[in-house]
mmCIF file of C-alpha atoms and ligand atoms in Angstrom:
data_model
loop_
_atom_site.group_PDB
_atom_site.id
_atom_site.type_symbol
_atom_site.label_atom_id
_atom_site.label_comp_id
_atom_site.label_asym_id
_atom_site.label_seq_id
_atom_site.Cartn_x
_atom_site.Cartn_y
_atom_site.Cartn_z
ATOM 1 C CA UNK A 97 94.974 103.406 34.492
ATOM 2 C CA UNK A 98 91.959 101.786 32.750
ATOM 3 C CA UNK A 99 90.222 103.590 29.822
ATOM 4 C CA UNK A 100 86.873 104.389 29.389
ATOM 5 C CA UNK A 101 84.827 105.915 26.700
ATOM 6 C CA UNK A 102 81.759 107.690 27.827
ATOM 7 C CA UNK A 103 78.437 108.384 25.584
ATOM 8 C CA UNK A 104 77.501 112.134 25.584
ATOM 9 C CA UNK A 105 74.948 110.945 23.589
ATOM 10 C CA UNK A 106 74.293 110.952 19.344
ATOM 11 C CA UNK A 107 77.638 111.071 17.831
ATOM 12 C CA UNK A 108 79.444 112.354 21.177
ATOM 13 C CA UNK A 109 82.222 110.025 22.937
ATOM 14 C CA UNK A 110 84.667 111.704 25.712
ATOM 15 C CA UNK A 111 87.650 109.176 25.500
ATOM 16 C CA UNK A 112 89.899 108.932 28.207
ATOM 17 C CA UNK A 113 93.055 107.515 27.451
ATOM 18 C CA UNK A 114 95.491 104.651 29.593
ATOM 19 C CA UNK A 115 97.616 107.467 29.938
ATOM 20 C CA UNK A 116 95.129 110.066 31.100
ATOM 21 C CA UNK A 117 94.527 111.641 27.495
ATOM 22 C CA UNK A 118 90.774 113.060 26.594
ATOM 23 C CA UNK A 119 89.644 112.987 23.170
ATOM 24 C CA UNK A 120 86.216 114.049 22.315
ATOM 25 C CA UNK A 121 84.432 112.645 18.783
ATOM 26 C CA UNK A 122 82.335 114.783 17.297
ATOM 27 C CA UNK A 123 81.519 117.469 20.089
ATOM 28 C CA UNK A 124 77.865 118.628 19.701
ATOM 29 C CA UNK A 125 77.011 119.076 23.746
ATOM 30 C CA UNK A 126 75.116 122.358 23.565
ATOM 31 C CA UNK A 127 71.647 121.600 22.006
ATOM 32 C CA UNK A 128 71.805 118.030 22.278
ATOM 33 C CA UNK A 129 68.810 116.384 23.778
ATOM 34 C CA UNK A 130 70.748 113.173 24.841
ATOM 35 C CA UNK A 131 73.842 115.101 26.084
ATOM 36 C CA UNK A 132 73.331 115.111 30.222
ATOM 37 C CA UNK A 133 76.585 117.177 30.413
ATOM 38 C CA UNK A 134 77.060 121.052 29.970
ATOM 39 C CA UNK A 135 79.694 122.229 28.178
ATOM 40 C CA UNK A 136 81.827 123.966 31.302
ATOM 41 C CA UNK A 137 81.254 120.420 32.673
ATOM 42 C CA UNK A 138 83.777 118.834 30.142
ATOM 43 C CA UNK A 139 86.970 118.489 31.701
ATOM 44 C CA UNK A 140 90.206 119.138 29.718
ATOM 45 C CA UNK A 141 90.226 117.679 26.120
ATOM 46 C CA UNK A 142 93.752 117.468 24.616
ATOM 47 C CA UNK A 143 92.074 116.525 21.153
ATOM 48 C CA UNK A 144 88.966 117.133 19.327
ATOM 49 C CA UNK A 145 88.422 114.681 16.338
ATOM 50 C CA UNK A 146 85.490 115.854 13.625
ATOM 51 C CA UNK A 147 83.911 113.365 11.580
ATOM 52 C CA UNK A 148 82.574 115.583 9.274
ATOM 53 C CA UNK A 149 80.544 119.099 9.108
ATOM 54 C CA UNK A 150 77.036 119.282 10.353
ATOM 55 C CA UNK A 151 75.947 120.333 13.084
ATOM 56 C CA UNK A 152 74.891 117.293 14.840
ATOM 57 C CA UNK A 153 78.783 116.751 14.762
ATOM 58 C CA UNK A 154 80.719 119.452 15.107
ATOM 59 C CA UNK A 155 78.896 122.541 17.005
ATOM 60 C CA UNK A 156 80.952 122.421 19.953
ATOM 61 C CA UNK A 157 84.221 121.817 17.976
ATOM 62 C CA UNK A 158 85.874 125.349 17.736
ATOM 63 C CA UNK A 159 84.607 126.200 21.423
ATOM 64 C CA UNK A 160 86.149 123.273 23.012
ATOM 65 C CA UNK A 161 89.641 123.956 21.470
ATOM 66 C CA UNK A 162 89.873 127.164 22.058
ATOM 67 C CA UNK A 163 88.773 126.415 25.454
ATOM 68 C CA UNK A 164 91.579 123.936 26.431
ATOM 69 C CA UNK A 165 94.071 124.746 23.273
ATOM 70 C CA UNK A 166 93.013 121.559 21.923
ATOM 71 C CA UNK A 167 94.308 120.060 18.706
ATOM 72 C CA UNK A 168 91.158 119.614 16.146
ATOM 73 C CA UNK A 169 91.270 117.334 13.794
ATOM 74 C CA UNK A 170 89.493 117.363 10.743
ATOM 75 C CA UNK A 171 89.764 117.623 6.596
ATOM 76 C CA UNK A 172 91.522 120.984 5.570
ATOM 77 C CA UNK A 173 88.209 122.474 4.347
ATOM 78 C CA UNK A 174 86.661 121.851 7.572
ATOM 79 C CA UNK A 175 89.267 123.066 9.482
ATOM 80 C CA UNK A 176 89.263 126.074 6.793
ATOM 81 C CA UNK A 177 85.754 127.141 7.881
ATOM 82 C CA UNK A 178 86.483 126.710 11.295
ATOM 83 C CA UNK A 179 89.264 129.348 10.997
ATOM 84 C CA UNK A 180 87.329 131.591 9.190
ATOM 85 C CA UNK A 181 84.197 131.446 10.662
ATOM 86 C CA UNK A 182 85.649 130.194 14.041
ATOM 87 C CA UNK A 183 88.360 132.222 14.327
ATOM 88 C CA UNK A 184 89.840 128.523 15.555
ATOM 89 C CA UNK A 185 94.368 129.774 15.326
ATOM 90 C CA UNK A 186 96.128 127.403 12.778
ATOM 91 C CA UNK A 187 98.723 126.218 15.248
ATOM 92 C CA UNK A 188 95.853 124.211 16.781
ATOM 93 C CA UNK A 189 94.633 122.426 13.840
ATOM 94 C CA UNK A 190 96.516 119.205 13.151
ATOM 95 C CA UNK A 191 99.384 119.063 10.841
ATOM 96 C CA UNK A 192 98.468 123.204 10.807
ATOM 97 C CA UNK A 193 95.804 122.714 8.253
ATOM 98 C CA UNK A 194 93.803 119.475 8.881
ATOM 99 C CA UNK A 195 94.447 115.996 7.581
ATOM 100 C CA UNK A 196 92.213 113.932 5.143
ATOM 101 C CA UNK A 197 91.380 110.321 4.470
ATOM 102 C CA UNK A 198 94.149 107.891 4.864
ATOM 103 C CA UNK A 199 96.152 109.960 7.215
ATOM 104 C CA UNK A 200 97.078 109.460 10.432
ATOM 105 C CA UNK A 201 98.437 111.932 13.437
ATOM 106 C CA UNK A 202 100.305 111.208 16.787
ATOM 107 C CA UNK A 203 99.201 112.810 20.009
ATOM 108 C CA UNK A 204 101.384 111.867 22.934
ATOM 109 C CA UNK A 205 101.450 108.397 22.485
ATOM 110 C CA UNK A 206 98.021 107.638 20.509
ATOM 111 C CA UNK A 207 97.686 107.604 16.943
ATOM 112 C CA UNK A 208 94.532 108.203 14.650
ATOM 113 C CA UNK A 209 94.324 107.353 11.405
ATOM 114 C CA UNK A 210 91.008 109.204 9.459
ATOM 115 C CA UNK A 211 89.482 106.375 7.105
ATOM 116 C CA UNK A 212 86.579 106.054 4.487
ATOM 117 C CA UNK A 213 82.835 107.016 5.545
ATOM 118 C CA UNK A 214 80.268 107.527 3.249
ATOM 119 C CA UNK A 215 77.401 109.749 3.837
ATOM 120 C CA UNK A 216 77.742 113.512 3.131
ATOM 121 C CA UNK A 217 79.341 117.263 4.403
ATOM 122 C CA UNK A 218 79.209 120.612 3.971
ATOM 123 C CA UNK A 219 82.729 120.971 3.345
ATOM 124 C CA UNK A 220 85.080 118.402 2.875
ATOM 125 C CA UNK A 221 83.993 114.437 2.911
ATOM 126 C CA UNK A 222 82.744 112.973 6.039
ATOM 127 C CA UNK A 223 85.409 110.214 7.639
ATOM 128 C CA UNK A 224 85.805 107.863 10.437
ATOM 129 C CA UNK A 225 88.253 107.273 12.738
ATOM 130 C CA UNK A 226 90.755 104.742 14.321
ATOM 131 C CA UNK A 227 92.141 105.714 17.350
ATOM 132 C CA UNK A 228 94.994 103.393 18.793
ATOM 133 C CA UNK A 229 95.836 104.619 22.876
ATOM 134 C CA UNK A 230 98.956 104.412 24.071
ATOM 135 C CA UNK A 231 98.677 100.675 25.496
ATOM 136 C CA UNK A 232 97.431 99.478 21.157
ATOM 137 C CA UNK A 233 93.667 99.240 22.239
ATOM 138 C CA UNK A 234 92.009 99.922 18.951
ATOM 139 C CA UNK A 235 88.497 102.165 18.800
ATOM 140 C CA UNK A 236 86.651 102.948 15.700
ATOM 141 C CA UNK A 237 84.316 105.359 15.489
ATOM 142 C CA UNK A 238 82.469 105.293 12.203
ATOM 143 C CA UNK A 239 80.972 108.314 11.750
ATOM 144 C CA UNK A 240 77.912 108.768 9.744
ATOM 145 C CA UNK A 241 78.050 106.495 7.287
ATOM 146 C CA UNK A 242 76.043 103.500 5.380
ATOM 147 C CA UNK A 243 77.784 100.081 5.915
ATOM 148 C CA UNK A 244 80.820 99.292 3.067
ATOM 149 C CA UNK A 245 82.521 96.255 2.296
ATOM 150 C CA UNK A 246 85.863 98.058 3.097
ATOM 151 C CA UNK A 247 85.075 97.685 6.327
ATOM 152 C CA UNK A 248 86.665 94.268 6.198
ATOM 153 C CA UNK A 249 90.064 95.994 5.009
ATOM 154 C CA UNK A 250 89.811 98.433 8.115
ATOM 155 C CA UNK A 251 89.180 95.260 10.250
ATOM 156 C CA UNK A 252 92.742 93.997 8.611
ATOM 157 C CA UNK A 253 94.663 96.602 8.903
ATOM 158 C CA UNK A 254 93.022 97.932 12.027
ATOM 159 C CA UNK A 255 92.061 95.142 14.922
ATOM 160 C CA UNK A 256 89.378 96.735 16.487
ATOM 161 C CA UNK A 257 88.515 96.118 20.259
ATOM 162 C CA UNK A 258 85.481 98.576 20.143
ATOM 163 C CA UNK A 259 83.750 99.810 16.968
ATOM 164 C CA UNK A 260 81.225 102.582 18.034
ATOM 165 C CA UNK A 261 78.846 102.645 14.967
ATOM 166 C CA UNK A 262 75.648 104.367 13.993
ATOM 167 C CA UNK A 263 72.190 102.582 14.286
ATOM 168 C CA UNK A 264 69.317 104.793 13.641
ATOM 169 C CA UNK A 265 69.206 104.816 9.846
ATOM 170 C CA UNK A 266 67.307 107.391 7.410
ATOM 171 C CA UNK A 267 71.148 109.196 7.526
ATOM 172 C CA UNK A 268 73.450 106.406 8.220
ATOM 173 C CA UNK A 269 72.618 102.701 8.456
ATOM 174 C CA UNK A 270 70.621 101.531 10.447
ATOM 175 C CA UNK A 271 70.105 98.468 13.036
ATOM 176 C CA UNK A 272 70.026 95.404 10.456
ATOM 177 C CA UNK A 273 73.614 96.948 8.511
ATOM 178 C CA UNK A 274 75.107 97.951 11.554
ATOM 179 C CA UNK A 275 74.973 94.230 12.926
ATOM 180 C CA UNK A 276 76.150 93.179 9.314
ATOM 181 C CA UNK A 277 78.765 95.565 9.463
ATOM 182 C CA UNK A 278 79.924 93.592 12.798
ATOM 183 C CA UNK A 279 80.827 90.837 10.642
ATOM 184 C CA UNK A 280 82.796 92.865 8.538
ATOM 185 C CA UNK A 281 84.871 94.927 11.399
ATOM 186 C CA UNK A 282 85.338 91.596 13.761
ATOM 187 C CA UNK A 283 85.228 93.909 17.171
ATOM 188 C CA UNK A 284 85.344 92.654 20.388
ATOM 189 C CA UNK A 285 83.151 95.101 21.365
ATOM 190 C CA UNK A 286 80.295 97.646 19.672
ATOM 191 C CA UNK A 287 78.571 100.988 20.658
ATOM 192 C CA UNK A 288 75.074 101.934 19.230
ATOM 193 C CA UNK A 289 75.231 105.538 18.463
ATOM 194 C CA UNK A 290 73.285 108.157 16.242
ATOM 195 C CA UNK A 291 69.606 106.648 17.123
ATOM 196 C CA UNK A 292 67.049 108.465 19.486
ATOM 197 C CA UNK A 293 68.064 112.011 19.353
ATOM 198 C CA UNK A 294 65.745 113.022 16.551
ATOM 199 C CA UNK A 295 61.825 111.880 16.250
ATOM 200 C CA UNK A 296 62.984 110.407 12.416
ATOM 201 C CA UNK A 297 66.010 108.082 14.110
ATOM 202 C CA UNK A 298 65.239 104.893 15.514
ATOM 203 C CA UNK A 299 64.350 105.157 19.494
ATOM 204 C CA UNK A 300 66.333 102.688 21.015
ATOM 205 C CA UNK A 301 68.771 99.670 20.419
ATOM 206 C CA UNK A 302 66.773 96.916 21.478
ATOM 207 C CA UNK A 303 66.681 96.243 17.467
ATOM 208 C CA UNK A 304 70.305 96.200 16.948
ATOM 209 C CA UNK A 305 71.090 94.174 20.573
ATOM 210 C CA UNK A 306 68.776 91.340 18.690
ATOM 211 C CA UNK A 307 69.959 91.846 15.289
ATOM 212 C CA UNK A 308 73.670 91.186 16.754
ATOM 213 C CA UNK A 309 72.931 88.446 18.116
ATOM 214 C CA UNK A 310 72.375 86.692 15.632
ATOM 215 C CA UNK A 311 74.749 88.490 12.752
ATOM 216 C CA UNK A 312 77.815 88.481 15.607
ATOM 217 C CA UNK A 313 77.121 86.655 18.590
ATOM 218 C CA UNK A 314 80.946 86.639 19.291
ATOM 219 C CA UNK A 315 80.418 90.271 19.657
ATOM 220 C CA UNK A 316 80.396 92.380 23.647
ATOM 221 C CA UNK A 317 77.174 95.104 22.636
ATOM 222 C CA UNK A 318 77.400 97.669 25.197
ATOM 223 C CA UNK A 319 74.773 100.252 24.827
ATOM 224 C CA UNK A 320 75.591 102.857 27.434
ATOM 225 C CA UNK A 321 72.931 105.803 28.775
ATOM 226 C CA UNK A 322 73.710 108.836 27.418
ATOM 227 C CA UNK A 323 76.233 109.976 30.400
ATOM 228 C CA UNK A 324 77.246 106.935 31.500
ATOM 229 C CA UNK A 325 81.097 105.587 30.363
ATOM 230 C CA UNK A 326 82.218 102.057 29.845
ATOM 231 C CA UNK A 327 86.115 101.377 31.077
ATOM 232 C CA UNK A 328 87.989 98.485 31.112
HETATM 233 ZN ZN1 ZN B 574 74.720 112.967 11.934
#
Protein backbone atom coordinates (compact mmCIF):
# COMPACT_ATOMS: atom_id res chain seq x y z
CA UNK A 1 0.00 0.00 0.00
CA UNK A 2 1.57 3.40 -0.83
CA UNK A 3 1.79 6.14 1.88
CA UNK A 4 0.70 9.43 1.79
CA UNK A 5 0.88 12.36 4.05
CA UNK A 6 -1.86 14.84 3.70
CA UNK A 7 -1.69 18.77 4.73
CA UNK A 8 -4.59 19.73 7.10
CA UNK A 9 -3.04 22.81 6.87
CA UNK A 10 -0.42 24.98 9.48
CA UNK A 11 1.30 22.43 11.49
CA UNK A 12 -1.38 19.55 10.69
CA UNK A 13 -0.20 16.27 8.68
CA UNK A 14 -2.64 13.01 8.71
CA UNK A 15 0.03 10.26 7.91
CA UNK A 16 -1.04 7.16 6.59
CA UNK A 17 1.23 4.48 6.97
CA UNK A 18 2.46 1.35 4.24
CA UNK A 19 0.73 -0.68 6.57
CA UNK A 20 -2.48 1.27 6.94
CA UNK A 21 -1.38 3.19 10.24
CA UNK A 22 -2.71 7.05 10.78
CA UNK A 23 -0.68 9.35 12.67
CA UNK A 24 -1.70 12.88 13.02
CA UNK A 25 1.19 15.80 13.86
CA UNK A 26 0.14 18.35 15.75
CA UNK A 27 -3.81 18.15 15.57
CA UNK A 28 -5.27 21.72 15.61
CA UNK A 29 -8.45 21.04 13.03
CA UNK A 30 -11.13 22.94 14.92
CA UNK A 31 -10.40 26.72 14.45
CA UNK A 32 -8.00 26.39 11.81
CA UNK A 33 -8.53 28.58 8.84
CA UNK A 34 -6.47 26.31 6.43
CA UNK A 35 -7.92 23.02 7.83
CA UNK A 36 -10.77 21.98 4.97
CA UNK A 37 -11.58 18.93 7.20
CA UNK A 38 -13.94 18.75 10.34
CA UNK A 39 -12.97 16.99 13.07
CA UNK A 40 -15.75 13.90 12.83
CA UNK A 41 -14.26 13.84 9.29
CA UNK A 42 -10.85 12.39 10.54
CA UNK A 43 -10.86 8.84 10.16
CA UNK A 44 -9.24 6.57 12.82
CA UNK A 45 -5.83 7.84 14.17
CA UNK A 46 -3.83 5.11 16.00
CA UNK A 47 -1.29 7.92 17.15
CA UNK A 48 -1.27 11.50 17.91
CA UNK A 49 2.31 13.05 18.00
CA UNK A 50 2.55 16.80 19.79
CA UNK A 51 5.29 18.96 18.95
CA UNK A 52 4.90 21.10 21.65
CA UNK A 53 2.01 23.14 23.65
CA UNK A 54 0.22 25.94 21.99
CA UNK A 55 -2.59 25.98 20.62
CA UNK A 56 -1.83 26.24 17.05
CA UNK A 57 -0.46 22.64 17.80
CA UNK A 58 -2.14 20.77 20.01
CA UNK A 59 -6.04 21.85 20.41
CA UNK A 60 -7.39 18.85 18.96
CA UNK A 61 -4.87 16.52 20.75
CA UNK A 62 -6.84 15.16 23.84
CA UNK A 63 -10.17 15.00 21.66
CA UNK A 64 -8.76 12.91 19.00
CA UNK A 65 -7.39 10.25 21.46
CA UNK A 66 -10.01 9.90 23.39
CA UNK A 67 -11.97 9.65 20.32
CA UNK A 68 -10.17 6.63 18.73
CA UNK A 69 -8.07 5.49 22.06
CA UNK A 70 -5.16 6.89 20.43
CA UNK A 71 -1.66 6.83 21.85
CA UNK A 72 -0.42 10.69 22.35
CA UNK A 73 2.78 11.40 22.33
CA UNK A 74 4.34 14.17 23.86
CA UNK A 75 6.94 15.45 26.84
CA UNK A 76 5.64 14.28 30.36
CA UNK A 77 4.59 17.84 31.28
CA UNK A 78 2.53 18.08 28.30
CA UNK A 79 1.04 14.99 28.62
CA UNK A 80 0.66 16.05 32.49
CA UNK A 81 -1.66 18.94 31.54
CA UNK A 82 -3.42 17.00 29.20
CA UNK A 83 -4.44 14.59 32.02
CA UNK A 84 -5.32 17.10 34.24
CA UNK A 85 -6.94 19.47 32.30
CA UNK A 86 -7.92 16.85 29.60
CA UNK A 87 -8.90 14.27 31.59
CA UNK A 88 -6.71 12.35 28.60
CA UNK A 89 -6.36 8.26 30.89
CA UNK A 90 -2.57 7.50 31.40
CA UNK A 91 -2.72 4.15 29.67
CA UNK A 92 -2.99 6.21 26.45
CA UNK A 93 -0.07 8.38 26.80
CA UNK A 94 3.13 6.80 25.52
CA UNK A 95 5.45 4.98 27.74
CA UNK A 96 2.29 5.95 30.40
CA UNK A 97 3.68 9.35 31.00
CA UNK A 98 5.09 10.90 27.76
CA UNK A 99 8.59 10.70 26.36
CA UNK A 100 11.12 13.62 25.89
CA UNK A 101 13.94 14.55 23.58
CA UNK A 102 16.09 11.78 22.39
CA UNK A 103 13.55 9.10 22.85
CA UNK A 104 12.01 7.04 20.64
CA UNK A 105 8.60 4.74 20.78
CA UNK A 106 7.36 1.75 18.59
CA UNK A 107 3.83 1.63 17.28
CA UNK A 108 3.11 -1.50 15.31
CA UNK A 109 5.90 -1.48 13.19
CA UNK A 110 6.91 2.42 13.00
CA UNK A 111 9.20 4.04 15.23
CA UNK A 112 9.52 7.83 16.28
CA UNK A 113 12.21 9.19 17.76
CA UNK A 114 11.37 13.04 19.41
CA UNK A 115 14.57 15.25 18.55
CA UNK A 116 15.82 18.91 19.24
CA UNK A 117 13.53 22.02 18.18
CA UNK A 118 14.06 25.26 19.33
CA UNK A 119 11.39 27.77 19.70
CA UNK A 120 9.25 27.80 22.89
CA UNK A 121 6.13 25.94 25.13
CA UNK A 122 3.99 26.30 27.72
CA UNK A 123 4.99 23.27 29.36
CA UNK A 124 7.70 21.19 28.53
CA UNK A 125 10.25 22.09 25.43
CA UNK A 126 8.93 22.07 22.00
CA UNK A 127 10.49 18.94 19.76
CA UNK A 128 10.43 17.48 16.38
CA UNK A 129 9.92 14.34 15.14
CA UNK A 130 11.29 11.37 13.02
CA UNK A 131 8.94 9.00 12.10
CA UNK A 132 10.34 5.76 10.32
CA UNK A 133 6.98 3.50 8.73
CA UNK A 134 7.10 0.16 8.66
CA UNK A 135 8.76 -0.20 5.03
CA UNK A 136 12.17 2.52 6.70
CA UNK A 137 10.72 5.62 4.77
CA UNK A 138 11.99 8.39 6.95
CA UNK A 139 9.64 11.76 7.64
CA UNK A 140 10.68 14.64 9.71
CA UNK A 141 8.53 16.95 10.89
CA UNK A 142 10.29 19.87 12.49
CA UNK A 143 8.07 21.50 14.49
CA UNK A 144 8.33 25.10 15.27
CA UNK A 145 11.60 25.81 15.33
CA UNK A 146 14.51 28.31 13.93
CA UNK A 147 17.02 26.41 11.67
CA UNK A 148 20.19 24.62 13.84
CA UNK A 149 23.27 23.24 12.69
CA UNK A 150 22.26 19.89 14.36
CA UNK A 151 20.22 19.42 11.75
CA UNK A 152 23.12 17.91 9.89
CA UNK A 153 23.49 15.23 12.83
CA UNK A 154 19.65 14.38 12.42
CA UNK A 155 20.36 14.10 8.62
CA UNK A 156 23.20 11.36 9.80
CA UNK A 157 21.61 9.53 11.97
CA UNK A 158 18.21 9.94 10.39
CA UNK A 159 18.06 9.70 6.27
CA UNK A 160 15.25 11.66 5.61
CA UNK A 161 13.00 11.06 2.45
CA UNK A 162 10.59 13.98 3.41
CA UNK A 163 11.38 16.79 5.88
CA UNK A 164 8.09 18.81 6.41
CA UNK A 165 9.49 22.16 7.81
CA UNK A 166 8.13 25.53 8.76
CA UNK A 167 8.38 28.59 6.36
CA UNK A 168 6.53 31.55 7.53
CA UNK A 169 8.98 33.05 10.01
CA UNK A 170 8.29 35.78 12.89
CA UNK A 171 7.85 32.21 15.14
CA UNK A 172 9.94 29.75 13.37
CA UNK A 173 12.23 30.34 10.39
CA UNK A 174 11.27 31.44 7.71
CA UNK A 175 11.63 30.89 3.72
CA UNK A 176 15.50 31.84 3.25
CA UNK A 177 16.54 29.25 6.61
CA UNK A 178 14.18 26.77 5.73
CA UNK A 179 15.90 26.30 2.18
CA UNK A 180 19.31 26.51 4.15
CA UNK A 181 18.14 24.08 6.45
CA UNK A 182 17.64 21.73 3.20
CA UNK A 183 21.24 21.62 2.94
CA UNK A 184 21.65 20.61 6.29
CA UNK A 185 18.80 17.68 6.43
CA UNK A 186 19.74 16.29 2.68
CA UNK A 187 15.82 15.20 2.02
CA UNK A 188 14.62 13.88 -0.94
CA UNK A 189 11.71 15.62 -0.48
CA UNK A 190 10.31 18.96 1.62
CA UNK A 191 6.86 20.28 2.83
CA UNK A 192 6.28 24.08 3.46
CA UNK A 193 4.25 24.30 6.53
CA UNK A 194 3.38 26.99 9.28
CA UNK A 195 2.99 30.05 6.62
CA UNK A 196 -0.48 31.60 5.63
CA UNK A 197 -2.68 30.79 8.48
CA UNK A 198 -2.12 34.01 10.38
CA UNK A 199 -2.05 37.73 8.69
CA UNK A 200 1.80 38.03 10.50
CA UNK A 201 3.08 34.54 8.60
CA UNK A 202 4.24 34.66 5.23
CA UNK A 203 1.22 34.03 2.55
CA UNK A 204 2.46 31.56 0.38
CA UNK A 205 5.60 29.44 -0.66
CA UNK A 206 6.38 30.84 -3.85
CA UNK A 207 9.48 32.39 -1.71
CA UNK A 208 10.72 29.21 -0.38
CA UNK A 209 9.98 27.10 -3.97
CA UNK A 210 12.68 29.87 -5.36
CA UNK A 211 14.84 30.03 -2.44
CA UNK A 212 15.24 26.03 -2.83
CA UNK A 213 16.12 26.15 -5.85
CA UNK A 214 18.88 27.53 -5.60
CA UNK A 215 20.06 26.43 -1.79
CA UNK A 216 18.93 22.53 -2.82
CA UNK A 217 18.10 22.03 -6.25
CA UNK A 218 18.58 18.22 -5.65
CA UNK A 219 15.62 18.67 -3.50
CA UNK A 220 11.48 17.27 -4.65
CA UNK A 221 9.42 20.70 -2.98
CA UNK A 222 5.96 19.61 -2.80
CA UNK A 223 3.73 22.26 -1.48
CA UNK A 224 0.35 20.60 -1.14
CA UNK A 225 -3.27 22.65 -0.71
CA UNK A 226 -4.36 22.50 2.53
CA UNK A 227 -6.52 19.09 2.07
CA UNK A 228 -4.83 17.67 -0.50
CA UNK A 229 -2.19 14.47 0.37
CA UNK A 230 0.94 13.53 -1.44
CA UNK A 231 1.55 9.44 -1.64
CA UNK A 232 4.05 7.62 -3.17
ZN1 LIG B 1 3.12 27.36 15.88
Amino acid sequence: MPKSVKWLGHSCFLITSPKGKRLVVDPWIAGNPCCPLKLEDLPKIDAVLVTHDHFDHSSNAVDIAKRFKSVVLAQPETIGRMQSEGGLPAAQAVYGMGMNTGGSAAIDGITVTMVEAHHSSQTGSPAGYVIKLEDGTTLYHAGDTGIFGGMQLLAELFPVDLAMLPIGGVFTMDSLQAAKALTLLKPKMAMPMHYKTFPVLEQSADNFVTLAKEEAPNVKVIVLEPGKEHSW
